[in-house]
CSV table of C-alpha atoms in Angstrom, one decimal:
chain,number,residue,atom,x,y,z
A,1,MET,CA,4.3,15.4,-32.5
A,2,ASP,CA,1.7,12.8,-31.6
A,3,ALA,CA,-1.8,14.2,-32.1
A,4,ASP,CA,-2.9,12.9,-28.6
A,5,ASN,CA,0.0,14.7,-26.9
A,6,LYS,CA,0.2,18.1,-28.7
A,7,VAL,CA,-0.5,21.2,-26.7
A,8,LYS,CA,-3.2,23.6,-28.0
A,9,ASP,CA,-1.8,26.8,-29.5
A,10,SER,CA,-4.7,28.9,-28.2
A,11,THR,CA,-6.8,29.0,-25.1
A,12,THR,CA,-10.1,30.5,-23.9
A,13,VAL,CA,-8.5,31.4,-20.5
A,14,ASP,CA,-6.5,34.6,-20.2
A,15,ILE,CA,-3.0,34.1,-19.0
A,16,SER,CA,-3.4,36.6,-16.2
A,17,VAL,CA,-5.6,34.1,-14.3
A,18,ALA,CA,-2.4,32.0,-13.6
A,19,SER,CA,-0.8,34.8,-11.5
A,20,SER,CA,-3.9,36.0,-9.6
A,21,PRO,CA,-5.0,34.7,-6.2
A,22,SER,CA,-7.6,32.0,-6.8
A,23,ASN,CA,-10.4,33.2,-4.6
A,24,LEU,CA,-9.7,36.3,-2.4
A,25,ASP,CA,-13.4,37.0,-1.9
A,26,GLU,CA,-13.7,33.8,0.1
A,27,VAL,CA,-10.8,34.6,2.5
A,28,PRO,CA,-12.7,36.6,5.2
A,29,LYS,CA,-15.4,33.9,5.4
A,30,LEU,CA,-12.9,31.1,5.6
A,31,LEU,CA,-10.9,32.9,8.3
A,32,SER,CA,-14.1,33.4,10.4
A,33,GLU,CA,-15.1,29.8,10.0
A,34,ILE,CA,-11.6,28.5,11.0
A,35,GLY,CA,-11.7,30.8,14.1
A,36,GLU,CA,-15.1,29.3,15.1
A,37,TYR,CA,-13.7,25.7,14.7
A,38,ILE,CA,-10.6,26.6,16.8
A,39,GLN,CA,-12.8,27.9,19.6
A,40,ARG,CA,-14.8,24.6,19.6
A,41,PHE,CA,-11.7,22.4,19.9
A,42,GLY,CA,-11.9,20.1,23.0
A,43,ILE,CA,-15.7,20.6,23.2
A,44,ASP,CA,-17.1,18.8,20.2
A,45,THR,CA,-15.9,15.6,18.4
A,46,ASP,CA,-12.9,15.0,16.2
A,47,GLU,CA,-15.1,16.0,13.3
A,48,ILE,CA,-14.5,19.7,14.2
A,49,ARG,CA,-10.8,19.3,13.8
A,50,LYS,CA,-11.3,17.6,10.4
A,51,ASP,CA,-13.6,20.4,9.3
A,52,ALA,CA,-11.0,22.9,10.3
A,53,ILE,CA,-8.3,21.1,8.3
A,54,PHE,CA,-10.6,21.2,5.2
A,55,LYS,CA,-11.2,24.9,5.6
A,56,CYS,CA,-7.5,25.5,6.0
A,57,ARG,CA,-6.9,23.7,2.7
A,58,GLN,CA,-9.6,25.9,1.1
A,59,LEU,CA,-7.9,29.0,2.6
A,60,PHE,CA,-4.5,28.0,1.2
A,61,LEU,CA,-6.0,27.5,-2.2
A,62,ALA,CA,-8.0,30.7,-2.1
A,63,LEU,CA,-4.8,32.8,-1.3
A,64,SER,CA,-2.6,30.9,-3.8
A,65,THR,CA,-2.3,31.7,-7.4
A,66,PRO,CA,-2.7,28.8,-9.9
A,67,ARG,CA,1.0,29.0,-10.7
A,68,GLU,CA,1.8,28.7,-7.0
A,69,ILE,CA,-0.5,25.7,-6.7
A,70,MET,CA,1.2,24.1,-9.7
A,71,ALA,CA,4.6,24.7,-8.2
A,72,ASP,CA,3.5,23.3,-4.9
A,73,HIS,CA,2.4,20.1,-6.6
A,74,CYS,CA,5.3,19.7,-9.1
A,75,TRP,CA,8.2,21.0,-7.0
A,76,GLY,CA,7.2,21.4,-3.4
A,77,GLN,CA,5.4,18.2,-2.6
A,78,ILE,CA,7.4,16.0,-4.9
A,79,GLY,CA,10.6,17.4,-3.4
A,80,ALA,CA,9.3,16.8,0.1
A,81,MET,CA,8.5,13.1,-0.7
A,82,MET,CA,12.0,12.8,-2.1
A,83,ALA,CA,13.6,14.3,1.0
A,84,VAL,CA,11.5,12.3,3.4
A,85,GLY,CA,12.3,9.0,1.7
A,86,PHE,CA,16.0,9.9,1.8
A,87,GLY,CA,15.8,10.5,5.5
A,88,LEU,CA,14.1,7.2,6.1
A,89,ASP,CA,16.5,5.1,4.1
A,90,SER,CA,19.6,6.9,5.5
A,91,GLY,CA,18.5,6.6,9.1
A,92,LEU,CA,18.2,10.4,9.5
A,93,TRP,CA,14.8,10.4,11.3
A,94,ASP,CA,15.8,7.7,13.7
A,95,LEU,CA,18.9,9.6,14.6
A,96,MET,CA,17.1,12.9,15.1
A,97,ALA,CA,14.5,11.3,17.2
A,98,GLN,CA,17.3,9.7,19.4
A,99,ASN,CA,18.9,13.1,19.8
A,100,GLY,CA,15.7,14.5,21.3
A,101,ASP,CA,14.0,17.8,20.8
A,102,LYS,CA,17.2,19.9,20.9
A,103,PRO,CA,18.4,21.8,17.8
A,104,GLN,CA,20.6,19.7,15.5
A,105,ARG,CA,23.2,20.8,13.0
A,106,ALA,CA,23.1,19.4,9.5
A,107,PRO,CA,26.9,18.9,9.4
A,108,ASP,CA,26.9,16.9,12.6
A,109,LEU,CA,24.0,14.7,11.4
A,110,ALA,CA,25.7,14.2,8.1
A,111,SER,CA,28.9,13.1,9.8
A,112,SER,CA,27.1,10.6,12.0
A,113,LEU,CA,25.3,9.1,9.0
A,114,GLY,CA,28.1,9.2,6.4
A,115,ILE,CA,26.2,11.7,4.2
A,116,GLU,CA,27.9,14.5,2.3
A,117,PRO,CA,27.0,17.6,4.3
A,118,LYS,CA,26.0,19.7,1.3
A,119,LEU,CA,23.5,17.1,0.2
A,120,LEU,CA,21.9,16.8,3.6
A,121,SER,CA,21.7,20.6,4.0
A,122,ARG,CA,19.8,20.9,0.7
A,123,LEU,CA,17.3,18.3,1.7
A,124,LEU,CA,16.7,19.7,5.2
A,125,ARG,CA,16.4,23.2,3.8
A,126,HIS,CA,13.5,22.2,1.6
A,127,LEU,CA,11.7,20.3,4.3
A,128,SER,CA,11.9,23.4,6.5
A,129,ALA,CA,10.7,25.6,3.6
A,130,MET,CA,7.7,23.2,3.3
A,131,GLY,CA,7.0,23.6,7.1
A,132,LEU,CA,7.8,20.0,7.9
A,133,LEU,CA,10.9,20.8,9.9
A,134,ASN,CA,11.8,23.8,12.1
A,135,GLU,CA,14.8,25.9,11.0
A,136,VAL,CA,16.3,27.5,14.1
A,137,GLY,CA,19.7,28.7,12.7
A,138,GLU,CA,22.0,28.4,9.7
A,139,ASP,CA,22.2,24.7,8.9
A,140,GLU,CA,20.5,24.0,12.2
A,141,TYR,CA,17.1,22.3,12.6
A,142,GLN,CA,14.7,21.2,15.4
A,143,PRO,CA,12.5,18.1,15.0
A,144,THR,CA,8.7,18.5,14.7
A,145,ASN,CA,6.1,15.9,15.8
A,146,TYR,CA,5.9,15.0,12.1
A,147,THR,CA,9.6,14.2,11.7
A,148,LYS,CA,9.6,12.4,15.1
A,149,ALA,CA,6.7,10.3,13.9
A,150,LEU,CA,8.7,9.3,10.7
A,151,SER,CA,10.9,7.2,13.0
A,152,LEU,CA,7.8,5.0,13.7
A,153,PRO,CA,7.6,2.1,11.3
A,154,GLN,CA,3.8,2.5,11.0
A,155,ILE,CA,4.3,6.0,9.7
A,156,GLY,CA,7.7,6.3,8.0
A,157,ASN,CA,7.7,2.9,6.2
A,158,GLY,CA,4.7,3.8,4.1
A,159,TYR,CA,6.8,6.2,2.1
A,160,LEU,CA,9.1,3.4,1.2
A,161,GLY,CA,6.8,0.4,1.0
A,162,LEU,CA,4.0,2.2,-0.8
A,163,THR,CA,4.8,5.6,-2.3
A,164,ALA,CA,8.4,4.9,-3.5
A,165,CYS,CA,7.4,1.6,-5.0
A,166,THR,CA,4.2,2.7,-6.8
A,167,SER,CA,4.2,6.4,-7.5
A,168,ALA,CA,4.8,6.0,-11.2
A,169,GLY,CA,1.5,4.2,-11.5
A,170,CYS,CA,-0.3,7.3,-10.3
A,171,LEU,CA,1.9,9.9,-12.0
A,172,LYS,CA,1.6,8.2,-15.4
A,173,TYR,CA,-2.1,7.2,-15.1
A,174,HIS,CA,-3.0,9.6,-17.9
A,175,GLU,CA,-0.8,7.5,-20.3
A,176,PHE,CA,-2.4,4.2,-19.1
A,177,SER,CA,-5.9,5.7,-19.5
A,178,ARG,CA,-5.2,7.2,-22.9
A,179,LYS,CA,-4.0,3.9,-24.3
A,180,ARG,CA,-7.2,2.3,-23.2
A,181,GLY,CA,-9.6,4.9,-24.5
A,182,TRP,CA,-10.3,6.7,-21.3
A,183,ILE,CA,-12.5,4.0,-19.8
A,184,ASN,CA,-13.0,3.1,-16.1
A,185,PRO,CA,-10.6,0.2,-15.6
A,186,THR,CA,-11.8,-3.0,-13.9
A,187,ASN,CA,-9.2,-5.7,-14.9
A,188,PRO,CA,-6.9,-6.5,-12.0
A,189,GLU,CA,-4.4,-8.0,-14.4
A,190,ASP,CA,-4.1,-4.7,-16.3
A,191,THR,CA,-3.3,-1.8,-14.0
A,192,SER,CA,-1.5,1.6,-14.4
A,193,LEU,CA,1.1,0.3,-11.9
A,194,MET,CA,1.9,-2.6,-14.2
A,195,ASP,CA,1.9,-0.4,-17.3
A,196,ALA,CA,4.2,2.2,-15.7
A,197,TYR,CA,6.8,-0.3,-14.5
A,198,GLY,CA,6.5,-2.8,-17.3
A,199,THR,CA,5.6,-5.7,-15.0
A,200,ASP,CA,2.9,-8.3,-14.7
A,201,LYS,CA,3.3,-8.3,-10.9
A,202,ASP,CA,0.5,-6.9,-8.7
A,203,LEU,CA,1.3,-4.4,-6.0
A,204,PHE,CA,2.0,-6.9,-3.2
A,205,SER,CA,4.1,-9.2,-5.4
A,206,ARG,CA,6.1,-6.2,-6.8
A,207,VAL,CA,6.7,-4.6,-3.4
A,208,ASN,CA,7.9,-7.9,-1.9
A,209,GLU,CA,10.1,-8.5,-5.0
A,210,LEU,CA,11.8,-5.1,-4.4
A,211,GLY,CA,12.5,-6.0,-0.8
A,212,TYR,CA,10.0,-3.6,0.8
A,213,GLY,CA,7.4,-6.2,2.0
A,214,LYS,CA,8.0,-5.4,5.6
A,215,HIS,CA,7.7,-1.7,5.0
A,216,LEU,CA,4.3,-2.2,3.4
A,217,ASN,CA,3.2,-4.4,6.2
A,218,ASP,CA,4.3,-1.8,8.7
A,219,TYR,CA,2.2,0.8,6.8
A,220,LEU,CA,-0.8,-1.4,6.8
A,221,GLY,CA,-0.4,-2.0,10.5
A,222,GLY,CA,-0.6,1.8,11.1
A,223,TYR,CA,-3.3,2.3,8.5
A,224,ASN,CA,-5.9,3.4,11.0
A,225,LEU,CA,-3.7,5.1,13.6
A,226,GLY,CA,-5.7,8.0,15.1
A,227,ARG,CA,-9.0,6.7,13.8
A,228,ARG,CA,-11.5,4.6,15.7
A,229,TRP,CA,-11.2,0.9,15.0
A,230,TRP,CA,-14.3,-1.0,13.9
A,231,ILE,CA,-14.5,-2.6,17.4
A,232,HIS,CA,-15.1,0.7,19.1
A,233,PRO,CA,-18.6,0.8,20.6
A,234,ASP,CA,-19.4,4.0,18.7
A,235,ILE,CA,-19.0,2.0,15.4
A,236,TYR,CA,-19.9,-1.6,15.9
A,237,PRO,CA,-21.3,-3.2,19.1
A,238,VAL,CA,-19.2,-6.3,19.2
A,239,LYS,CA,-20.5,-7.7,22.4
A,240,GLU,CA,-24.2,-7.3,21.5
A,241,ARG,CA,-23.9,-8.4,17.9
A,242,LEU,CA,-21.2,-11.2,18.1
A,243,ILE,CA,-20.2,-12.3,21.5
A,244,ASN,CA,-23.7,-12.7,22.9
A,245,GLY,CA,-25.2,-15.9,21.5
A,246,ALA,CA,-21.8,-17.2,20.2
A,247,ASP,CA,-20.9,-20.9,20.5
A,248,PRO,CA,-18.9,-21.0,23.8
A,249,SER,CA,-16.9,-24.1,22.8
A,250,PRO,CA,-13.1,-23.3,22.6
A,251,ASP,CA,-12.9,-25.4,19.4
A,252,ALA,CA,-15.6,-23.3,17.6
A,253,SER,CA,-14.5,-20.7,15.1
A,254,PHE,CA,-15.4,-17.2,16.4
A,255,LEU,CA,-13.8,-14.7,14.0
A,256,VAL,CA,-12.1,-15.4,10.6
A,257,ASP,CA,-10.0,-12.6,9.2
A,258,ILE,CA,-9.9,-13.1,5.4
A,259,GLY,CA,-6.9,-11.5,3.8
A,260,GLY,CA,-5.7,-10.3,7.2
A,261,ASN,CA,-2.1,-9.6,6.2
A,262,VAL,CA,0.1,-10.4,9.2
A,263,GLY,CA,-2.7,-10.3,11.8
A,264,HIS,CA,-2.8,-6.6,12.9
A,265,ASP,CA,-6.6,-6.6,13.3
A,266,LEU,CA,-6.9,-9.9,15.1
A,267,GLU,CA,-4.2,-8.8,17.6
A,268,ARG,CA,-6.2,-5.7,18.4
A,269,PHE,CA,-9.4,-7.7,18.7
A,270,ARG,CA,-7.8,-10.2,21.0
A,271,ALA,CA,-6.5,-7.3,23.2
A,272,ALA,CA,-9.9,-5.6,23.3
A,273,PHE,CA,-12.0,-8.8,23.9
A,274,PRO,CA,-9.7,-11.3,25.6
A,275,ASP,CA,-12.6,-13.4,26.8
A,276,ALA,CA,-14.4,-13.8,23.5
A,277,PRO,CA,-15.2,-17.4,22.9
A,278,GLY,CA,-13.7,-19.7,20.3
A,279,LYS,CA,-10.9,-19.3,17.9
A,280,LEU,CA,-9.5,-16.3,16.0
A,281,ILE,CA,-8.2,-17.4,12.6
A,282,LEU,CA,-6.0,-15.4,10.3
A,283,GLN,CA,-6.2,-16.3,6.6
A,284,ASP,CA,-4.0,-15.0,3.8
A,285,LEU,CA,-1.8,-16.1,0.9
A,286,PRO,CA,1.4,-18.1,1.8
A,287,MET,CA,3.5,-15.1,0.9
A,288,MET,CA,1.8,-13.1,3.7
A,289,ILE,CA,1.5,-15.9,6.3
A,290,GLY,CA,5.2,-16.5,5.9
A,291,GLN,CA,5.9,-13.0,7.1
A,292,VAL,CA,3.9,-13.3,10.3
A,293,LYS,CA,6.0,-12.5,13.3
A,294,ASN,CA,5.2,-11.8,17.0
A,295,LEU,CA,1.6,-12.8,16.5
A,296,ASP,CA,0.0,-14.2,19.7
A,297,SER,CA,0.1,-18.0,19.6
A,298,SER,CA,-3.6,-18.3,20.3
A,299,ILE,CA,-4.4,-16.9,16.8
A,300,VAL,CA,-4.5,-19.6,14.2
A,301,ARG,CA,-2.5,-19.0,11.0
A,302,MET,CA,-4.0,-20.4,7.9
A,303,GLU,CA,-2.8,-20.2,4.3
A,304,TYR,CA,-5.8,-19.5,2.1
A,305,ASP,CA,-6.6,-18.0,-1.4
A,306,PHE,CA,-10.0,-16.4,-1.2
A,307,ARG,CA,-10.9,-17.8,-4.7
A,308,ASP,CA,-11.0,-21.3,-3.2
A,309,GLU,CA,-13.6,-22.9,-1.0
A,310,GLN,CA,-13.7,-21.4,2.5
A,311,PRO,CA,-12.4,-24.2,4.7
A,312,VAL,CA,-13.8,-22.7,8.0
A,313,LYS,CA,-17.5,-23.5,8.1
A,314,GLY,CA,-20.1,-21.9,10.4
A,315,SER,CA,-17.9,-19.3,12.1
A,316,ARG,CA,-19.7,-16.7,14.2
A,317,ALA,CA,-18.1,-14.0,12.0
A,318,TYR,CA,-16.1,-13.6,8.8
A,319,TYR,CA,-14.2,-10.3,8.6
A,320,ILE,CA,-12.8,-8.6,5.5
A,321,HIS,CA,-10.8,-5.4,6.0
A,322,SER,CA,-9.7,-3.2,3.1
A,323,THR,CA,-9.5,-6.1,0.7
A,324,LEU,CA,-12.5,-5.8,-1.5
A,325,HIS,CA,-11.5,-2.3,-2.6
A,326,ASN,CA,-8.4,-3.9,-4.2
A,327,TRP,CA,-10.6,-6.0,-6.6
A,328,SER,CA,-13.2,-5.7,-9.4
A,329,ASP,CA,-16.8,-6.6,-8.8
A,330,ASP,CA,-16.3,-10.0,-10.6
A,331,VAL,CA,-13.5,-11.0,-8.2
A,332,CYS,CA,-15.3,-9.7,-5.1
A,333,GLU,CA,-18.5,-11.6,-6.1
A,334,SER,CA,-16.5,-14.8,-6.2
A,335,LEU,CA,-15.0,-14.1,-2.8
A,336,LEU,CA,-18.3,-13.2,-1.2
A,337,LYS,CA,-20.0,-16.3,-2.6
A,338,ARG,CA,-17.2,-18.4,-1.1
A,339,VAL,CA,-17.9,-16.8,2.3
A,340,LYS,CA,-21.7,-17.2,1.8
A,341,GLU,CA,-21.3,-21.0,1.2
A,342,ALA,CA,-19.5,-21.3,4.6
A,343,MET,CA,-21.9,-19.2,6.6
A,344,LYS,CA,-24.4,-20.7,9.0
A,345,PRO,CA,-27.8,-19.1,8.4
A,346,GLY,CA,-29.2,-17.4,11.4
A,347,TYR,CA,-25.8,-17.5,13.2
A,348,SER,CA,-22.9,-16.3,11.0
A,349,ARG,CA,-22.2,-12.7,10.2
A,350,LEU,CA,-20.0,-11.3,7.4
A,351,LEU,CA,-18.4,-7.9,8.4
A,352,ILE,CA,-16.9,-5.8,5.6
A,353,ASN,CA,-14.7,-3.0,7.1
A,354,GLU,CA,-14.3,-0.4,4.3
A,355,PHE,CA,-15.2,3.1,3.3
A,356,VAL,CA,-18.6,3.8,2.0
A,357,VAL,CA,-18.2,6.8,-0.4
A,358,PRO,CA,-21.0,9.4,0.2
A,359,GLU,CA,-22.7,10.7,-2.9
A,360,MET,CA,-21.7,14.3,-2.0
A,361,GLY,CA,-19.1,15.8,0.4
A,362,ALA,CA,-16.7,12.9,0.5
A,363,HIS,CA,-13.7,13.2,2.8
A,364,TRP,CA,-10.3,13.6,1.1
A,365,GLU,CA,-9.0,10.4,2.7
A,366,ILE,CA,-11.7,8.4,0.9
A,367,THR,CA,-11.3,10.1,-2.4
A,368,GLY,CA,-7.5,9.9,-2.1
A,369,LEU,CA,-7.6,6.2,-1.5
A,370,ASP,CA,-10.0,5.8,-4.4
A,371,MET,CA,-7.3,7.4,-6.6
A,372,MET,CA,-4.8,4.8,-5.3
A,373,MET,CA,-7.2,2.0,-6.0
A,374,LEU,CA,-7.7,3.3,-9.5
A,375,ALA,CA,-4.0,3.5,-10.4
A,376,LEU,CA,-2.6,0.5,-8.5
A,377,PHE,CA,-5.4,-2.1,-8.7
A,378,SER,CA,-7.9,-0.9,-11.4
A,379,SER,CA,-10.5,-1.0,-8.7
A,380,GLU,CA,-12.4,1.5,-6.5
A,381,GLN,CA,-13.8,2.7,-3.2
A,382,ARG,CA,-17.5,1.9,-3.4
A,383,THR,CA,-20.5,4.0,-2.8
A,384,ARG,CA,-23.5,2.8,-0.8
A,385,VAL,CA,-25.3,2.0,-4.1
A,386,ALA,CA,-22.3,0.0,-5.4
A,387,TRP,CA,-22.0,-1.9,-2.1
A,388,TYR,CA,-25.7,-3.0,-2.2
A,389,ASP,CA,-25.3,-4.0,-5.9
A,390,LEU,CA,-22.2,-6.1,-5.1
A,391,ILE,CA,-23.4,-7.7,-1.9
A,392,GLU,CA,-27.1,-8.2,-2.4
A,393,ARG,CA,-27.7,-8.4,-6.2
A,394,ARG,CA,-24.5,-10.1,-7.2
A,395,ALA,CA,-23.5,-12.2,-4.2
A,396,GLY,CA,-26.9,-12.9,-2.8
A,397,LEU,CA,-26.3,-11.8,0.8
A,398,ARG,CA,-28.3,-9.4,2.8
A,399,ILE,CA,-27.0,-6.2,4.3
A,400,VAL,CA,-28.3,-6.0,7.8
A,401,GLN,CA,-26.9,-2.6,8.6
A,402,ILE,CA,-24.1,-0.2,7.6
A,403,TRP,CA,-22.5,1.0,10.8
A,404,SER,CA,-20.7,4.3,10.3
A,405,ALA,CA,-18.6,6.7,12.4
A,406,GLY,CA,-18.2,9.9,10.5
A,407,ALA,CA,-15.9,11.4,7.9
A,408,GLY,CA,-12.7,9.6,7.1
A,409,VAL,CA,-13.5,6.5,9.2
A,410,GLU,CA,-14.2,3.1,7.6
A,411,SER,CA,-17.7,1.7,8.1
A,412,VAL,CA,-18.7,-1.8,9.0
A,413,ILE,CA,-21.1,-3.4,6.6
A,414,GLU,CA,-22.8,-6.3,8.4
A,415,CYS,CA,-24.2,-9.0,6.2
A,416,GLU,CA,-26.1,-12.3,6.7
A,417,VAL,CA,-27.2,-15.3,4.7
A,418,THR,CA,-30.7,-14.7,3.3
A,419,ASN,CA,-32.0,-18.3,3.1
A,420,TYR,CA,-31.3,-21.8,4.3
A,421,GLU,CA,-30.4,-23.3,1.0
A,422,GLY,CA,-27.3,-21.3,0.4
A,423,GLU,CA,-28.7,-20.0,-3.0
A,424,ALA,CA,-28.9,-16.4,-4.1
């Protein structure tokens, strides 16, 4: 057996710990705290609901034994992802949503979809056991809000366009890391995703090659559902910071979305600020621009590789949403310097819409996405210190302010050119 893979014959932990509840002493306190949060629902902000979810997670872990937690991860959750993906690809969730909220029999559903009844019964039974579907009788199930939402492309298609296409990169990350000496990876051309699937394709190229490009775009379009967008006045004051003082000419560039996928963010901006002056410009690689459909004709489509010179000069704002976290500091530095060269001092703003990881108490959505970046891109979600190092020290821009809106919500990092010569 390989020395790196062999299991130790002895352990310093007694085997009994695996079958004992993890932290029963904390249960009364957690129950009390959860009760307090429930009483405050509808009074305070959404942060209360998020805090309650976190405490419920802690309660589950406190009551569970380590063996049960292992089984939940290795059997329960993996099996649920398997069943959800099957339901998406077979049309199950669409059919159940069309049937409404009434109880639905597995054999009837199987007959309509051309699925062997026994197979569907096994999958639905597990989803019910995991609490994702309501079992109301033998082989009879009632939809939940979750299963109904799976019929929405913005929710369901993420399981096919992201998880199903990439999960080996996460599950086999230990092998990738072991081969490279357990170092923090930064090379975008050498990722756990590539290693796991034996490919030199990055995530976007791989997903499109597999035929799931639309599914990934749908997921990205729903990426922030239920969270406040950067244009919400509680996050970034668009009117005061961008619209006021902008060039009123219809030919002037107002907002350039760099790496904007198929235009989700610009569509929302146009809907929220229909009277904003100037042009809205979508920039992305030809592969992405070619997938643009149903985008308002007023939004300019522009094929662009961010490694090249930025062709739009002196725009009021340049916007980058969830792109820099896909890349190492070296690549991001090059991108930011290209933007800096195009910015008009005293007028242009660069807006980076991404998570800023807190030094302590990070929300699980931030840390979870950081794990995805680690495995799929050899990149990271950045802390405040890391952002300042990248933007100010390396790229030579100045951070005017970091506009934040609470746990699990992306911040807006507002930047400006620091001098009139365009030098760092």
